[in-house]
Short mmCIF file of C-alpha atoms and ligand atoms in Angstrom, two decimals:
data_model
loop_
_atom_site.label_atom_id
_atom_site.label_comp_id
_atom_site.label_asym_id
_atom_site.label_seq_id
_atom_site.Cartn_x
_atom_site.Cartn_y
_atom_site.Cartn_z
CA MET A 1 -178.41 188.37 -43.52
CA ASP A 2 -179.29 186.79 -39.97
CA THR A 3 -179.82 189.88 -36.86
CA PHE A 4 -178.70 187.98 -33.58
CA ARG A 5 -175.41 186.30 -33.18
CA VAL A 6 -175.03 183.95 -29.76
CA GLY A 7 -171.56 184.03 -27.74
CA ILE A 8 -170.37 181.64 -24.98
CA GLY A 9 -167.52 181.96 -22.39
CA PHE A 10 -165.45 180.43 -20.08
CA ASP A 11 -163.33 181.31 -17.47
CA ILE A 12 -161.62 179.46 -13.82
CA HIS A 13 -159.42 181.38 -11.82
CA ARG A 14 -157.44 180.05 -8.33
CA PHE A 15 -158.39 181.49 -4.78
CA VAL A 16 -155.15 182.36 -3.01
CA GLU A 17 -154.67 184.49 -0.03
CA GLY A 18 -153.42 188.11 -1.02
CA PRO A 19 -156.04 189.69 -3.72
CA ARG A 20 -158.95 191.55 -3.52
CA LEU A 21 -162.00 189.68 -4.64
CA VAL A 22 -163.72 191.08 -7.66
CA LEU A 23 -166.51 189.42 -9.39
CA GLY A 24 -168.73 191.25 -12.30
CA GLY A 25 -166.59 194.58 -11.39
CA ILE A 26 -167.44 194.98 -7.57
CA GLU A 27 -165.18 193.66 -4.86
CA ILE A 28 -166.75 191.19 -2.11
CA PRO A 29 -165.42 190.56 1.07
CA HIS A 30 -163.52 187.33 1.80
CA ALA A 31 -161.08 186.18 3.47
CA LYS A 32 -158.99 185.20 -0.12
CA GLY A 33 -159.18 186.46 -3.95
CA LEU A 34 -158.34 185.33 -7.35
CA THR A 35 -155.04 185.04 -8.78
CA GLY A 36 -154.45 186.42 -12.57
CA HIS A 37 -152.53 187.95 -15.02
CA SER A 38 -155.10 190.94 -14.15
CA ASP A 39 -157.64 191.31 -11.78
CA ALA A 40 -158.57 187.90 -12.31
CA ASP A 41 -162.48 189.02 -12.70
CA VAL A 42 -163.96 185.51 -13.75
CA VAL A 43 -167.25 186.92 -14.28
CA LEU A 44 -166.10 189.54 -16.86
CA HIS A 45 -163.69 187.92 -17.99
CA ALA A 46 -166.72 184.87 -19.13
CA VAL A 47 -168.74 187.99 -20.02
CA THR A 48 -166.34 189.56 -22.27
CA ASP A 49 -165.35 186.07 -24.20
CA ALA A 50 -168.76 185.50 -24.71
CA LEU A 51 -169.66 188.80 -26.19
CA LEU A 52 -166.46 188.39 -28.44
CA GLY A 53 -167.31 185.13 -30.12
CA ALA A 54 -170.94 186.35 -30.87
CA ALA A 55 -169.24 189.47 -32.69
CA GLY A 56 -166.42 186.58 -34.53
CA LEU A 57 -163.41 188.72 -32.78
CA PRO A 58 -160.53 187.38 -31.40
CA ASP A 59 -161.33 186.02 -27.89
CA ILE A 60 -159.37 187.72 -24.18
CA GLY A 61 -156.41 185.51 -24.37
CA GLU A 62 -155.79 186.76 -27.98
CA LEU A 63 -156.37 190.92 -27.38
CA PHE A 64 -155.07 191.31 -23.69
CA PRO A 65 -152.25 188.64 -23.96
CA ASP A 66 -151.26 187.49 -20.18
CA THR A 67 -147.55 187.95 -22.03
CA ASP A 68 -147.72 191.68 -22.64
CA ALA A 69 -146.76 193.83 -19.04
CA ALA A 70 -149.68 196.11 -20.51
CA TYR A 71 -152.50 193.96 -18.71
CA ARG A 72 -150.49 193.00 -15.59
CA GLY A 73 -152.97 193.92 -12.66
CA ALA A 74 -155.43 195.27 -15.35
CA ASP A 75 -158.97 196.33 -14.02
CA SER A 76 -161.46 193.89 -16.16
CA ARG A 77 -163.57 196.49 -16.64
CA GLU A 78 -161.23 198.37 -18.80
CA LEU A 79 -160.91 194.97 -21.19
CA LEU A 80 -164.45 194.84 -21.34
CA ARG A 81 -164.70 198.32 -22.17
CA LYS A 82 -162.52 197.97 -25.05
CA ALA A 83 -164.18 195.18 -26.17
CA MET A 84 -167.15 196.28 -26.23
CA THR A 85 -165.97 199.20 -28.66
CA LEU A 86 -164.66 196.72 -30.75
CA ILE A 87 -168.21 194.76 -30.56
CA LYS A 88 -169.60 198.10 -31.55
CA GLU A 89 -167.46 198.76 -34.12
CA SER A 90 -168.43 195.17 -35.93
CA GLY A 91 -172.14 196.55 -35.99
CA PHE A 92 -173.59 194.73 -33.14
CA ARG A 93 -175.21 195.72 -29.56
CA PRO A 94 -175.72 193.58 -26.73
CA CYS A 95 -179.08 192.20 -26.59
CA ASN A 96 -178.97 190.23 -23.51
CA VAL A 97 -176.47 188.31 -21.19
CA ASP A 98 -177.15 185.32 -19.10
CA LEU A 99 -174.14 183.80 -16.77
CA ILE A 100 -173.52 181.06 -14.32
CA VAL A 101 -170.96 181.88 -11.25
CA HIS A 102 -169.64 178.26 -9.94
CA ALA A 103 -168.58 179.02 -6.70
CA GLU A 104 -169.01 177.21 -3.33
CA THR A 105 -167.68 180.30 -1.50
CA PRO A 106 -167.97 182.80 -1.08
CA LYS A 107 -172.25 182.88 -0.80
CA MET A 108 -173.12 184.71 -4.05
CA SER A 109 -176.98 185.70 -3.61
CA PRO A 110 -176.17 189.14 -1.73
CA TYR A 111 -174.06 190.20 -4.64
CA LYS A 112 -176.09 189.15 -7.33
CA LYS A 113 -178.05 191.93 -7.96
CA SER A 114 -174.82 194.70 -7.47
CA MET A 115 -173.15 192.24 -9.61
CA ALA A 116 -175.80 192.04 -12.78
CA GLU A 117 -176.20 195.92 -12.39
CA SER A 118 -172.47 196.17 -12.51
CA VAL A 119 -172.12 194.26 -15.65
CA ALA A 120 -175.32 195.77 -17.26
CA ARG A 121 -173.82 198.87 -16.95
CA LEU A 122 -170.70 197.81 -18.37
CA ILE A 123 -172.06 196.69 -21.88
CA ASP A 124 -175.34 199.39 -21.84
CA LEU A 125 -177.68 196.88 -20.61
CA SER A 126 -180.77 197.19 -17.84
CA PRO A 127 -179.67 195.04 -15.12
CA ASP A 128 -182.90 193.05 -16.09
CA ARG A 129 -181.17 191.57 -18.92
CA VAL A 130 -178.21 190.38 -17.32
CA GLY A 131 -178.87 186.89 -15.81
CA ILE A 132 -176.69 185.89 -12.60
CA LYS A 133 -177.30 182.37 -11.76
CA ALA A 134 -175.04 181.17 -8.53
CA LYS A 135 -174.30 177.31 -7.92
CA THR A 136 -172.36 175.68 -5.92
CA ASN A 137 -170.25 172.30 -7.07
CA GLU A 138 -171.63 170.50 -4.66
CA GLY A 139 -168.11 169.93 -3.15
CA PHE A 140 -167.30 168.33 -6.34
CA GLY A 141 -163.36 168.71 -7.45
CA ASP A 142 -161.56 172.17 -7.52
CA ILE A 143 -164.26 174.48 -7.40
CA GLY A 144 -165.81 172.40 -4.59
CA ALA A 145 -163.03 172.61 -2.45
CA ALA A 146 -162.90 176.20 -2.60
CA ASP A 147 -159.99 176.18 -4.44
CA ALA A 148 -161.60 178.06 -7.63
CA ILE A 149 -163.87 179.85 -8.81
CA ALA A 150 -165.39 179.62 -12.52
CA CYS A 151 -167.83 181.50 -14.97
CA THR A 152 -169.90 180.18 -18.20
CA ALA A 153 -172.02 183.26 -19.77
CA VAL A 154 -174.08 183.35 -22.69
CA ALA A 155 -174.16 186.40 -24.51
CA LEU A 156 -176.88 187.19 -27.64
CA LEU A 157 -176.03 190.09 -29.60
CA VAL A 158 -178.01 191.85 -32.25
CA GLN A 159 -176.81 193.80 -35.42
CA THR A 160 -176.85 197.93 -35.36
CA GLY A 161 -176.81 197.99 -39.32
CA SER A 162 -174.00 199.55 -39.06
CA GLY A 163 -170.21 198.25 -39.07
CA PRO A 164 -168.51 195.23 -41.38
CA GLY A 165 -170.98 192.31 -39.27
CA SER A 166 -174.15 193.60 -40.86
MG1 MG B 201 -159.45 185.30 -16.62
#
């Protein structure tokens, strides 16, 4: 049996005035926030989907449907914790995560370290196993116009030897 499984995740949310901007489980001071059924944490959504995909589990939209009132305004850290429980039960643990935040504004560099620490804490990794890159979209499209933020994430899981995945 194979030992490692890789997964990919992507998400995008639209900027609006009003909500807080929450990325990777931390609040980032900004004039606008992202809109969505939950807290619209695009980084945690991409990471959660990458981890779920690697474990062969249903995606975040299936597990936590936006038609379910229970997830209105949900804290995405809680969704990720629930996903991690399922991943562990499936016989996997994260090995590392690498992600790209696609954002024209705000500048991500001051927040990358605390974002990595936050994501790492949520998935039981040391922060050096959470890679965070920030890219502008060079002014192109909705992201370039600062109308949205997107995130692409890759996750590697290793089998723990217990559970149906092993
Ligand atoms: Mg989302």
